[in-house]
mmCIF file of C-alpha atoms in Angstrom:
data_model
loop_
_atom_site.group_PDB
_atom_site.id
_atom_site.type_symbol
_atom_site.label_atom_id
_atom_site.label_comp_id
_atom_site.label_asym_id
_atom_site.label_seq_id
_atom_site.Cartn_x
_atom_site.Cartn_y
_atom_site.Cartn_z
ATOM 1 C CA MET A 1 -6.560 -16.116 27.323
ATOM 2 C CA ASN A 2 -9.122 -13.476 28.665
ATOM 3 C CA ARG A 3 -12.450 -15.041 29.376
ATOM 4 C CA PHE A 4 -14.341 -12.074 28.237
ATOM 5 C CA THR A 5 -12.740 -12.280 24.794
ATOM 6 C CA ALA A 6 -15.079 -13.646 22.235
ATOM 7 C CA ASP A 7 -13.829 -16.960 20.520
ATOM 8 C CA ASP A 8 -13.646 -15.491 17.006
ATOM 9 C CA ILE A 9 -11.378 -12.643 18.230
ATOM 10 C CA ASN A 10 -8.954 -15.202 19.920
ATOM 11 C CA SER A 11 -8.580 -16.844 16.540
ATOM 12 C CA ILE A 12 -7.602 -13.854 14.744
ATOM 13 C CA GLN A 13 -3.858 -13.605 13.572
ATOM 14 C CA PRO A 14 -3.228 -9.782 13.659
ATOM 15 C CA TYR A 15 -1.552 -7.852 10.895
ATOM 16 C CA VAL A 16 2.229 -7.592 11.771
ATOM 17 C CA PRO A 17 3.767 -4.235 10.728
ATOM 18 C CA GLY A 18 7.548 -3.724 9.771
ATOM 19 C CA GLU A 19 9.808 -2.916 12.590
ATOM 20 C CA GLN A 20 9.802 0.868 13.703
ATOM 21 C CA PRO A 21 12.789 1.377 15.788
ATOM 22 C CA GLN A 22 13.068 4.795 17.451
ATOM 23 C CA ASP A 23 16.801 4.928 18.119
ATOM 24 C CA GLY A 24 17.794 6.169 14.752
ATOM 25 C CA ARG A 25 20.495 3.532 14.379
ATOM 26 C CA TYR A 26 19.226 1.934 11.248
ATOM 27 C CA ILE A 27 18.667 2.823 7.495
ATOM 28 C CA LYS A 28 15.137 2.000 7.253
ATOM 29 C CA LEU A 29 14.291 0.282 4.025
ATOM 30 C CA ASN A 30 11.574 -1.950 5.464
ATOM 31 C CA THR A 31 8.153 -0.044 5.578
ATOM 32 C CA ASN A 32 7.879 1.714 2.104
ATOM 33 C CA GLU A 33 8.044 5.283 3.704
ATOM 34 C CA SER A 34 9.256 8.089 1.155
ATOM 35 C CA PRO A 35 12.978 9.101 1.515
ATOM 36 C CA PHE A 36 11.788 12.751 0.806
ATOM 37 C CA PRO A 37 10.100 15.008 3.348
ATOM 38 C CA PRO A 38 6.543 16.236 2.755
ATOM 39 C CA SER A 39 5.920 19.239 0.230
ATOM 40 C CA PRO A 40 7.067 22.580 1.724
ATOM 41 C CA ALA A 41 3.425 23.670 1.265
ATOM 42 C CA VAL A 42 2.655 20.936 3.834
ATOM 43 C CA LEU A 43 4.903 22.391 6.290
ATOM 44 C CA ASP A 44 3.631 25.877 5.924
ATOM 45 C CA VAL A 45 -0.051 24.928 6.491
ATOM 46 C CA ILE A 46 0.381 22.568 9.562
ATOM 47 C CA HIS A 47 1.664 25.581 11.534
ATOM 48 C CA ASN A 48 -1.681 27.407 11.397
ATOM 49 C CA CYS A 49 -4.034 24.623 12.726
ATOM 50 C CA GLU A 50 -6.920 25.203 15.123
ATOM 51 C CA TYR A 51 -6.472 22.443 17.833
ATOM 52 C CA ARG A 52 -9.085 23.873 20.190
ATOM 53 C CA LEU A 53 -12.121 23.010 18.069
ATOM 54 C CA TYR A 54 -13.245 19.700 16.352
ATOM 55 C CA GLN A 55 -12.469 19.351 12.819
ATOM 56 C CA ASP A 56 -14.868 19.305 9.843
ATOM 57 C CA THR A 57 -16.294 15.695 9.906
ATOM 58 C CA GLN A 58 -16.917 15.981 6.153
ATOM 59 C CA ALA A 59 -13.398 17.014 5.301
ATOM 60 C CA THR A 60 -14.885 19.399 2.781
ATOM 61 C CA GLU A 61 -11.737 21.245 1.582
ATOM 62 C CA LEU A 62 -9.590 18.008 1.290
ATOM 63 C CA ARG A 63 -12.285 15.964 -0.385
ATOM 64 C CA GLN A 64 -12.886 18.862 -3.104
ATOM 65 C CA ALA A 65 -9.260 19.152 -3.519
ATOM 66 C CA ILE A 66 -9.088 15.301 -4.337
ATOM 67 C CA ALA A 67 -12.163 15.457 -6.483
ATOM 68 C CA ASP A 68 -10.849 18.447 -8.548
ATOM 69 C CA THR A 69 -7.459 16.856 -9.112
ATOM 70 C CA ALA A 70 -9.082 13.478 -10.185
ATOM 71 C CA ASP A 71 -11.874 15.143 -12.127
ATOM 72 C CA VAL A 72 -14.593 13.390 -10.386
ATOM 73 C CA GLY A 73 -17.686 14.901 -8.102
ATOM 74 C CA PHE A 74 -17.381 15.721 -4.457
ATOM 75 C CA GLU A 75 -19.627 13.024 -3.789
ATOM 76 C CA ASN A 76 -17.377 10.431 -5.212
ATOM 77 C CA ILE A 77 -14.726 10.934 -2.596
ATOM 78 C CA PHE A 78 -14.244 9.393 0.869
ATOM 79 C CA VAL A 79 -11.422 10.207 3.109
ATOM 80 C CA SER A 80 -10.092 8.161 6.029
ATOM 81 C CA ASN A 81 -7.521 7.541 8.629
ATOM 82 C CA GLY A 82 -5.104 5.864 6.259
ATOM 83 C CA SER A 83 -6.182 3.704 3.445
ATOM 84 C CA ASP A 84 -6.363 0.698 5.984
ATOM 85 C CA GLU A 85 -9.335 2.340 7.633
ATOM 86 C CA THR A 86 -11.017 2.585 4.125
ATOM 87 C CA LEU A 87 -10.358 -0.996 3.456
ATOM 88 C CA ALA A 88 -11.643 -2.119 6.761
ATOM 89 C CA PHE A 89 -14.857 -0.234 6.144
ATOM 90 C CA CYS A 90 -15.060 -1.832 2.720
ATOM 91 C CA PHE A 91 -15.018 -5.361 4.560
ATOM 92 C CA ARG A 92 -17.860 -4.052 6.920
ATOM 93 C CA ALA A 93 -19.953 -2.282 4.268
ATOM 94 C CA PHE A 94 -19.513 -4.736 1.261
ATOM 95 C CA GLY A 95 -18.165 -8.005 2.485
ATOM 96 C CA LYS A 96 -21.238 -10.015 3.143
ATOM 97 C CA GLY A 97 -21.056 -12.009 0.061
ATOM 98 C CA GLY A 98 -17.521 -12.957 0.733
ATOM 99 C CA VAL A 99 -14.196 -11.476 -0.825
ATOM 100 C CA CYS A 100 -11.487 -12.836 -3.246
ATOM 101 C CA PHE A 101 -7.946 -11.769 -3.320
ATOM 102 C CA ALA A 102 -4.398 -13.260 -4.063
ATOM 103 C CA ASP A 103 -2.490 -15.617 -1.915
ATOM 104 C CA ILE A 104 0.549 -13.359 -2.018
ATOM 105 C CA THR A 105 -0.664 -9.680 -1.538
ATOM 106 C CA TYR A 106 -1.254 -7.070 1.265
ATOM 107 C CA GLY A 107 -1.482 -8.999 4.475
ATOM 108 C CA PHE A 108 -4.287 -6.879 5.949
ATOM 109 C CA TYR A 109 -6.834 -8.433 3.612
ATOM 110 C CA LYS A 110 -6.555 -11.762 5.433
ATOM 111 C CA VAL A 111 -6.757 -10.083 8.702
ATOM 112 C CA TYR A 112 -9.994 -8.102 7.822
ATOM 113 C CA SER A 113 -11.609 -11.337 6.400
ATOM 114 C CA GLN A 114 -11.182 -12.804 9.933
ATOM 115 C CA LEU A 115 -12.015 -9.741 11.803
ATOM 116 C CA TYR A 116 -15.341 -9.138 9.993
ATOM 117 C CA ASN A 117 -16.194 -12.852 9.657
ATOM 118 C CA THR A 118 -16.088 -12.601 5.875
ATOM 119 C CA ASP A 119 -15.837 -15.718 3.631
ATOM 120 C CA SER A 120 -12.667 -15.387 1.660
ATOM 121 C CA VAL A 121 -11.466 -16.995 -1.516
ATOM 122 C CA ILE A 122 -7.629 -16.950 -1.947
ATOM 123 C CA VAL A 123 -6.386 -17.128 -5.384
ATOM 124 C CA PRO A 124 -2.871 -18.419 -6.058
ATOM 125 C CA LEU A 125 -0.835 -15.891 -8.155
ATOM 126 C CA ARG A 126 0.572 -17.556 -11.289
ATOM 127 C CA GLU A 127 4.317 -18.300 -11.953
ATOM 128 C CA GLU A 128 6.645 -15.310 -11.301
ATOM 129 C CA PHE A 129 3.922 -13.873 -9.114
ATOM 130 C CA LEU A 130 1.816 -12.797 -12.036
ATOM 131 C CA LEU A 131 -1.841 -12.016 -11.337
ATOM 132 C CA ASP A 132 -4.061 -13.121 -14.053
ATOM 133 C CA THR A 133 -7.471 -11.459 -14.110
ATOM 134 C CA ASP A 134 -8.979 -14.680 -15.845
ATOM 135 C CA ASP A 135 -8.794 -16.403 -12.221
ATOM 136 C CA TYR A 136 -11.198 -13.667 -10.837
ATOM 137 C CA MET A 137 -13.849 -13.736 -13.562
ATOM 138 C CA GLN A 138 -17.335 -14.583 -12.296
ATOM 139 C CA SER A 139 -16.161 -14.292 -8.544
ATOM 140 C CA LYS A 140 -18.920 -13.876 -6.105
ATOM 141 C CA GLY A 141 -18.863 -11.051 -3.549
ATOM 142 C CA MET A 142 -15.973 -8.416 -3.396
ATOM 143 C CA ILE A 143 -12.733 -8.582 -5.290
ATOM 144 C CA ILE A 144 -9.698 -6.776 -3.981
ATOM 145 C CA ILE A 145 -6.450 -6.339 -6.241
ATOM 146 C CA ALA A 146 -3.402 -4.344 -4.864
ATOM 147 C CA ASN A 147 -1.977 -2.870 -8.011
ATOM 148 C CA PRO A 148 0.821 -2.455 -7.931
ATOM 149 C CA ASN A 149 0.848 -5.655 -5.762
ATOM 150 C CA ALA A 150 2.465 -5.762 -2.423
ATOM 151 C CA PRO A 151 4.994 -7.187 -1.749
ATOM 152 C CA THR A 152 5.919 -8.247 -5.505
ATOM 153 C CA GLY A 153 5.587 -4.752 -6.938
ATOM 154 C CA LEU A 154 3.961 -6.260 -9.954
ATOM 155 C CA TYR A 155 1.368 -4.207 -12.018
ATOM 156 C CA VAL A 156 -1.800 -5.200 -13.900
ATOM 157 C CA GLY A 157 -2.484 -3.081 -16.875
ATOM 158 C CA LEU A 158 -5.632 -0.708 -17.044
ATOM 159 C CA SER A 159 -7.195 -2.746 -19.922
ATOM 160 C CA GLU A 160 -7.037 -5.876 -17.788
ATOM 161 C CA ILE A 161 -8.639 -4.070 -14.797
ATOM 162 C CA GLU A 162 -11.445 -2.868 -17.058
ATOM 163 C CA ARG A 163 -11.893 -6.217 -18.415
ATOM 164 C CA LEU A 164 -12.341 -7.613 -14.744
ATOM 165 C CA VAL A 165 -14.881 -4.866 -13.859
ATOM 166 C CA ARG A 166 -16.828 -5.209 -16.973
ATOM 167 C CA SER A 167 -17.089 -9.008 -16.679
ATOM 168 C CA ASN A 168 -18.088 -8.902 -13.106
ATOM 169 C CA ARG A 169 -20.803 -6.418 -12.820
ATOM 170 C CA ASP A 170 -22.400 -8.181 -9.770
ATOM 171 C CA SER A 171 -19.063 -7.860 -7.795
ATOM 172 C CA LEU A 172 -17.543 -4.781 -6.348
ATOM 173 C CA VAL A 173 -13.894 -4.523 -7.549
ATOM 174 C CA ILE A 174 -11.662 -2.734 -5.164
ATOM 175 C CA VAL A 175 -8.442 -1.638 -6.575
ATOM 176 C CA ASP A 176 -5.829 -0.883 -3.797
ATOM 177 C CA GLU A 177 -3.522 1.612 -5.384
ATOM 178 C CA ALA A 178 -1.059 2.515 -2.683
ATOM 179 C CA TYR A 179 1.904 2.391 -5.004
ATOM 180 C CA ILE A 180 0.175 3.596 -8.161
ATOM 181 C CA ASP A 181 2.379 6.873 -8.518
ATOM 182 C CA PHE A 182 5.465 4.738 -9.032
ATOM 183 C CA GLY A 183 4.837 3.516 -12.636
ATOM 184 C CA GLY A 184 1.272 2.544 -13.221
ATOM 185 C CA GLN A 185 -1.954 4.094 -14.540
ATOM 186 C CA SER A 186 -4.583 4.656 -12.060
ATOM 187 C CA ALA A 187 -8.060 3.004 -12.482
ATOM 188 C CA ILE A 188 -9.817 6.306 -11.450
ATOM 189 C CA VAL A 189 -10.877 6.773 -14.760
ATOM 190 C CA LEU A 190 -12.845 3.515 -14.771
ATOM 191 C CA THR A 191 -14.960 4.949 -11.664
ATOM 192 C CA LYS A 192 -16.563 7.456 -14.167
ATOM 193 C CA LYS A 193 -17.817 4.416 -16.303
ATOM 194 C CA TYR A 194 -18.521 1.636 -13.963
ATOM 195 C CA ASP A 195 -20.676 1.562 -10.679
ATOM 196 C CA ASN A 196 -18.836 -1.594 -9.460
ATOM 197 C CA ILE A 197 -15.321 -0.331 -8.936
ATOM 198 C CA MET A 198 -13.760 1.494 -6.059
ATOM 199 C CA VAL A 199 -9.977 2.857 -6.181
ATOM 200 C CA VAL A 200 -8.305 3.156 -2.879
ATOM 201 C CA GLN A 201 -5.235 5.270 -2.315
ATOM 202 C CA THR A 202 -2.973 6.701 0.378
ATOM 203 C CA PHE A 203 -0.881 9.588 1.300
ATOM 204 C CA SER A 204 1.782 7.441 3.102
ATOM 205 C CA LYS A 205 3.819 6.678 0.078
ATOM 206 C CA SER A 206 4.329 9.175 -2.584
ATOM 207 C CA ARG A 207 3.120 12.061 -0.728
ATOM 208 C CA SER A 208 5.298 11.517 2.306
ATOM 209 C CA LEU A 209 2.632 11.635 4.895
ATOM 210 C CA ALA A 210 2.797 8.083 6.487
ATOM 211 C CA GLY A 211 2.826 9.426 10.062
ATOM 212 C CA LEU A 212 -0.396 11.409 9.575
ATOM 213 C CA ARG A 213 -2.491 8.508 8.462
ATOM 214 C CA LEU A 214 -4.594 9.514 5.553
ATOM 215 C CA GLY A 215 -6.230 7.702 2.646
ATOM 216 C CA PHE A 216 -9.111 8.058 0.382
ATOM 217 C CA ALA A 217 -11.438 6.252 -1.999
ATOM 218 C CA ILE A 218 -13.099 7.042 -5.198
ATOM 219 C CA ALA A 219 -16.229 5.419 -6.459
ATOM 220 C CA GLU A 220 -19.973 5.856 -7.470
ATOM 221 C CA LYS A 221 -21.928 8.060 -5.091
ATOM 222 C CA SER A 222 -23.834 5.269 -3.445
ATOM 223 C CA LEU A 223 -20.644 3.333 -2.616
ATOM 224 C CA ILE A 224 -19.217 6.273 -0.906
ATOM 225 C CA GLU A 225 -22.413 6.922 1.058
ATOM 226 C CA SER A 226 -22.148 3.468 2.327
ATOM 227 C CA LEU A 227 -18.604 4.060 3.593
ATOM 228 C CA VAL A 228 -19.625 7.261 5.206
ATOM 229 C CA LYS A 229 -22.377 5.511 6.979
ATOM 230 C CA VAL A 230 -19.920 3.120 8.459
ATOM 231 C CA LYS A 231 -17.514 5.861 9.345
ATOM 232 C CA ASP A 232 -20.169 7.968 10.993
ATOM 233 C CA SER A 233 -21.128 5.036 13.093
ATOM 234 C CA THR A 234 -17.543 4.232 14.212
ATOM 235 C CA ASN A 235 -15.765 7.688 14.442
ATOM 236 C CA PRO A 236 -17.164 10.621 12.727
ATOM 237 C CA TYR A 237 -13.922 12.562 13.555
ATOM 238 C CA ASN A 238 -11.669 9.917 11.948
ATOM 239 C CA VAL A 239 -9.364 12.432 9.962
ATOM 240 C CA ASN A 240 -7.846 14.905 12.328
ATOM 241 C CA VAL A 241 -7.460 18.600 11.298
ATOM 242 C CA VAL A 242 -3.570 18.444 10.653
ATOM 243 C CA ALA A 243 -4.207 15.549 8.245
ATOM 244 C CA GLN A 244 -6.938 17.458 6.479
ATOM 245 C CA LEU A 245 -4.864 20.533 5.928
ATOM 246 C CA ALA A 246 -1.639 18.766 5.184
ATOM 247 C CA GLY A 247 -3.465 16.484 2.722
ATOM 248 C CA ARG A 248 -4.995 19.336 0.997
ATOM 249 C CA ALA A 249 -1.701 21.088 0.596
ATOM 250 C CA ALA A 250 -0.011 17.848 -0.695
ATOM 251 C CA VAL A 251 -2.795 17.186 -3.349
ATOM 252 C CA LEU A 252 -2.536 20.993 -4.507
ATOM 253 C CA ASP A 253 1.342 20.506 -4.890
ATOM 254 C CA GLY A 254 1.198 17.680 -7.276
ATOM 255 C CA ASP A 255 4.328 18.903 -9.073
ATOM 256 C CA TYR A 256 6.616 18.193 -5.971
ATOM 257 C CA THR A 257 4.935 14.684 -5.642
ATOM 258 C CA ARG A 258 5.666 13.944 -9.372
ATOM 259 C CA ARG A 259 9.354 15.129 -8.925
ATOM 260 C CA CYS A 260 9.918 12.915 -5.838
ATOM 261 C CA CYS A 261 8.288 9.790 -7.433
ATOM 262 C CA ASN A 262 10.413 10.273 -10.706
ATOM 263 C CA SER A 263 13.583 10.421 -8.431
ATOM 264 C CA ILE A 264 12.396 7.126 -6.486
ATOM 265 C CA MET A 265 11.526 5.475 -10.013
ATOM 266 C CA ARG A 266 15.240 6.186 -11.323
ATOM 267 C CA THR A 267 16.668 4.982 -7.985
ATOM 268 C CA ARG A 268 14.750 1.956 -8.033
ATOM 269 C CA ASP A 269 15.549 0.985 -11.620
ATOM 270 C CA ASN A 270 19.234 1.612 -11.218
ATOM 271 C CA THR A 271 19.314 -0.546 -8.126
ATOM 272 C CA ILE A 272 17.337 -3.467 -9.792
ATOM 273 C CA GLU A 273 19.975 -3.341 -12.704
ATOM 274 C CA GLU A 274 22.737 -3.484 -10.350
ATOM 275 C CA LEU A 275 21.127 -6.369 -8.401
ATOM 276 C CA ARG A 276 20.540 -8.436 -11.404
ATOM 277 C CA ARG A 277 24.089 -7.944 -12.576
ATOM 278 C CA ALA A 278 25.176 -9.277 -9.066
ATOM 279 C CA GLY A 279 22.829 -12.502 -9.637
ATOM 280 C CA PHE A 280 19.791 -11.505 -8.180
ATOM 281 C CA TYR A 281 16.213 -12.149 -9.456
ATOM 282 C CA CYS A 282 14.142 -9.039 -9.129
ATOM 283 C CA THR A 283 10.578 -8.671 -10.047
ATOM 284 C CA ASP A 284 9.809 -5.727 -12.328
ATOM 285 C CA SER A 285 8.429 -3.644 -9.580
ATOM 286 C CA LYS A 286 6.233 -0.538 -10.420
ATOM 287 C CA ALA A 287 6.180 0.257 -6.665
ATOM 288 C CA ASN A 288 8.510 2.255 -4.466
ATOM 289 C CA PHE A 289 10.395 -0.917 -3.351
ATOM 290 C CA ILE A 290 12.390 -3.821 -4.886
ATOM 291 C CA PHE A 291 11.359 -7.685 -4.439
ATOM 292 C CA ALA A 292 14.599 -9.641 -4.801
ATOM 293 C CA ARG A 293 16.270 -12.948 -4.050
ATOM 294 C CA HIS A 294 19.661 -14.409 -4.562
ATOM 295 C CA PRO A 295 20.326 -18.170 -5.206
ATOM 296 C CA ASP A 296 23.173 -18.404 -2.717
ATOM 297 C CA ILE A 297 21.487 -17.020 0.427
ATOM 298 C CA GLY A 298 17.951 -17.287 1.982
ATOM 299 C CA GLY A 299 15.677 -14.392 2.673
ATOM 300 C CA GLU A 300 15.799 -14.458 6.437
ATOM 301 C CA ARG A 301 19.576 -14.960 6.507
ATOM 302 C CA LEU A 302 20.255 -11.880 4.316
ATOM 303 C CA TYR A 303 17.584 -9.823 6.433
ATOM 304 C CA LEU A 304 19.328 -10.733 9.635
ATOM 305 C CA ALA A 305 22.855 -9.837 8.120
ATOM 306 C CA LEU A 306 21.719 -6.650 6.709
ATOM 307 C CA LYS A 307 20.130 -5.839 10.240
ATOM 308 C CA GLU A 308 23.530 -6.538 11.842
ATOM 309 C CA LYS A 309 25.042 -3.846 9.444
ATOM 310 C CA GLY A 310 22.273 -1.376 10.369
ATOM 311 C CA ILE A 311 20.126 -1.795 7.534
ATOM 312 C CA LEU A 312 16.422 -2.822 7.807
ATOM 313 C CA VAL A 313 14.650 -4.536 4.989
ATOM 314 C CA ARG A 314 11.480 -6.585 5.133
ATOM 315 C CA GLN A 315 11.296 -10.515 4.902
ATOM 316 C CA PHE A 316 8.195 -12.573 4.990
ATOM 317 C CA ASN A 317 8.046 -16.106 6.386
ATOM 318 C CA GLN A 318 5.436 -17.015 3.895
ATOM 319 C CA ASP A 319 5.167 -19.882 1.391
ATOM 320 C CA ARG A 320 6.690 -19.004 -2.026
ATOM 321 C CA ILE A 321 8.195 -15.847 -1.014
ATOM 322 C CA ALA A 322 10.350 -16.856 2.153
ATOM 323 C CA ASP A 323 13.617 -16.430 -0.019
ATOM 324 C CA TYR A 324 12.894 -12.955 -0.939
ATOM 325 C CA ILE A 325 13.468 -9.506 0.688
ATOM 326 C CA ARG A 326 11.544 -6.419 0.086
ATOM 327 C CA VAL A 327 13.642 -3.304 -0.017
ATOM 328 C CA THR A 328 12.078 0.056 0.237
ATOM 329 C CA VAL A 329 13.741 2.366 -2.255
ATOM 330 C CA GLY A 330 15.594 5.259 -0.168
ATOM 331 C CA THR A 331 18.065 7.817 -1.204
ATOM 332 C CA ASP A 332 20.763 7.282 -3.686
ATOM 333 C CA GLU A 333 23.237 7.147 -0.703
ATOM 334 C CA GLN A 334 21.106 4.622 1.231
ATOM 335 C CA MET A 335 20.729 2.380 -1.761
ATOM 336 C CA GLU A 336 24.530 2.377 -2.477
ATOM 337 C CA ARG A 337 25.182 1.304 1.281
ATOM 338 C CA PHE A 338 22.428 -1.311 1.070
ATOM 339 C CA PHE A 339 24.110 -2.715 -2.308
ATOM 340 C CA GLU A 340 27.545 -2.695 -1.005
ATOM 341 C CA GLU A 341 26.585 -4.582 2.329
ATOM 342 C CA THR A 342 24.450 -6.926 0.436
ATOM 343 C CA ILE A 343 27.322 -7.984 -1.858
ATOM 344 C CA ASN A 344 29.698 -8.114 1.021
ATOM 345 C CA ILE A 345 27.385 -10.526 2.709
ATOM 346 C CA ILE A 346 27.003 -12.714 -0.243
ATOM 347 C CA LYS A 347 30.677 -12.996 -0.813
ATOM 348 C CA ARG A 348 31.322 -13.817 2.713
ATOM 349 C CA GLY A 349 28.679 -16.524 2.578
ATOM 350 C CA CYS A 350 30.037 -18.021 -0.472
ATOM 351 C CA ARG A 351 33.434 -18.453 1.296
ATOM 352 C CA ASP A 352 31.875 -20.147 4.475
#
């Protein structure tokens, strides 16, 4: 280990992203990207970018478009280089009193806790991976809930989120809504009633802009000002000019996003129904992925067998979920291929 590296850095276990092969040999169902291209309006605007000059550090037009669509003020919007950057800034700005999150959830929460030396309280999910907001009542410090949760896809209703926010007025509740457009109701409306909630969203999933890295947060003005202060002390130019223009175009073409999401939800629900008929247990996912296990084959074995067939899914070697695979919802053709190969693998395994 490098002798110049701080001991607390040496001890961090970094986030491990899903595989990103560049050879095009695989059907990629492992990183929750959209199977659809960005809106045609996005493709139109990026051809007219001015690359010679620095971009607007305030991302004014993008923030205003988000504010108008969400029916909040311009001062209530923060934009970032992916929602991960927003989450990192939250740990830096608001994590001094500690942070509370689920044992099975987005892996970056634990990484950021280590990176920013934030005390963390990890709350086990209930049976069948249900998140019970009663387990977070009277928590100290910051509370983070991924809703719908990853990798389970399960969703907590808006009334429960409001009860949590209302009952923890001395805690900041961050609702990470990376997958909210695939079946849930956003908590953005609660940011107009309470000053202790922040909603974080991304353009990577429903808006098909994963490669541009763009996210945003909505919250009370003083919370946004704290994020801006961290951003301007880190990298004032965090959102590049292409992302700003593309993001604004995507926001303004909400009809395209809704059509894509509706298609993904239909494909998701149809695939879940087929998998259940084939003996799989699947959660009631409200995300753009399926979380499933079969009693006759382990998660790692199924993941490796599918990879041999040219299909990438995600498997987590983690307590309670090691026998599950997480499958991004692709096109109907991709999901048909996934289902056929999966059934063949299980049949072969039963004959072995």
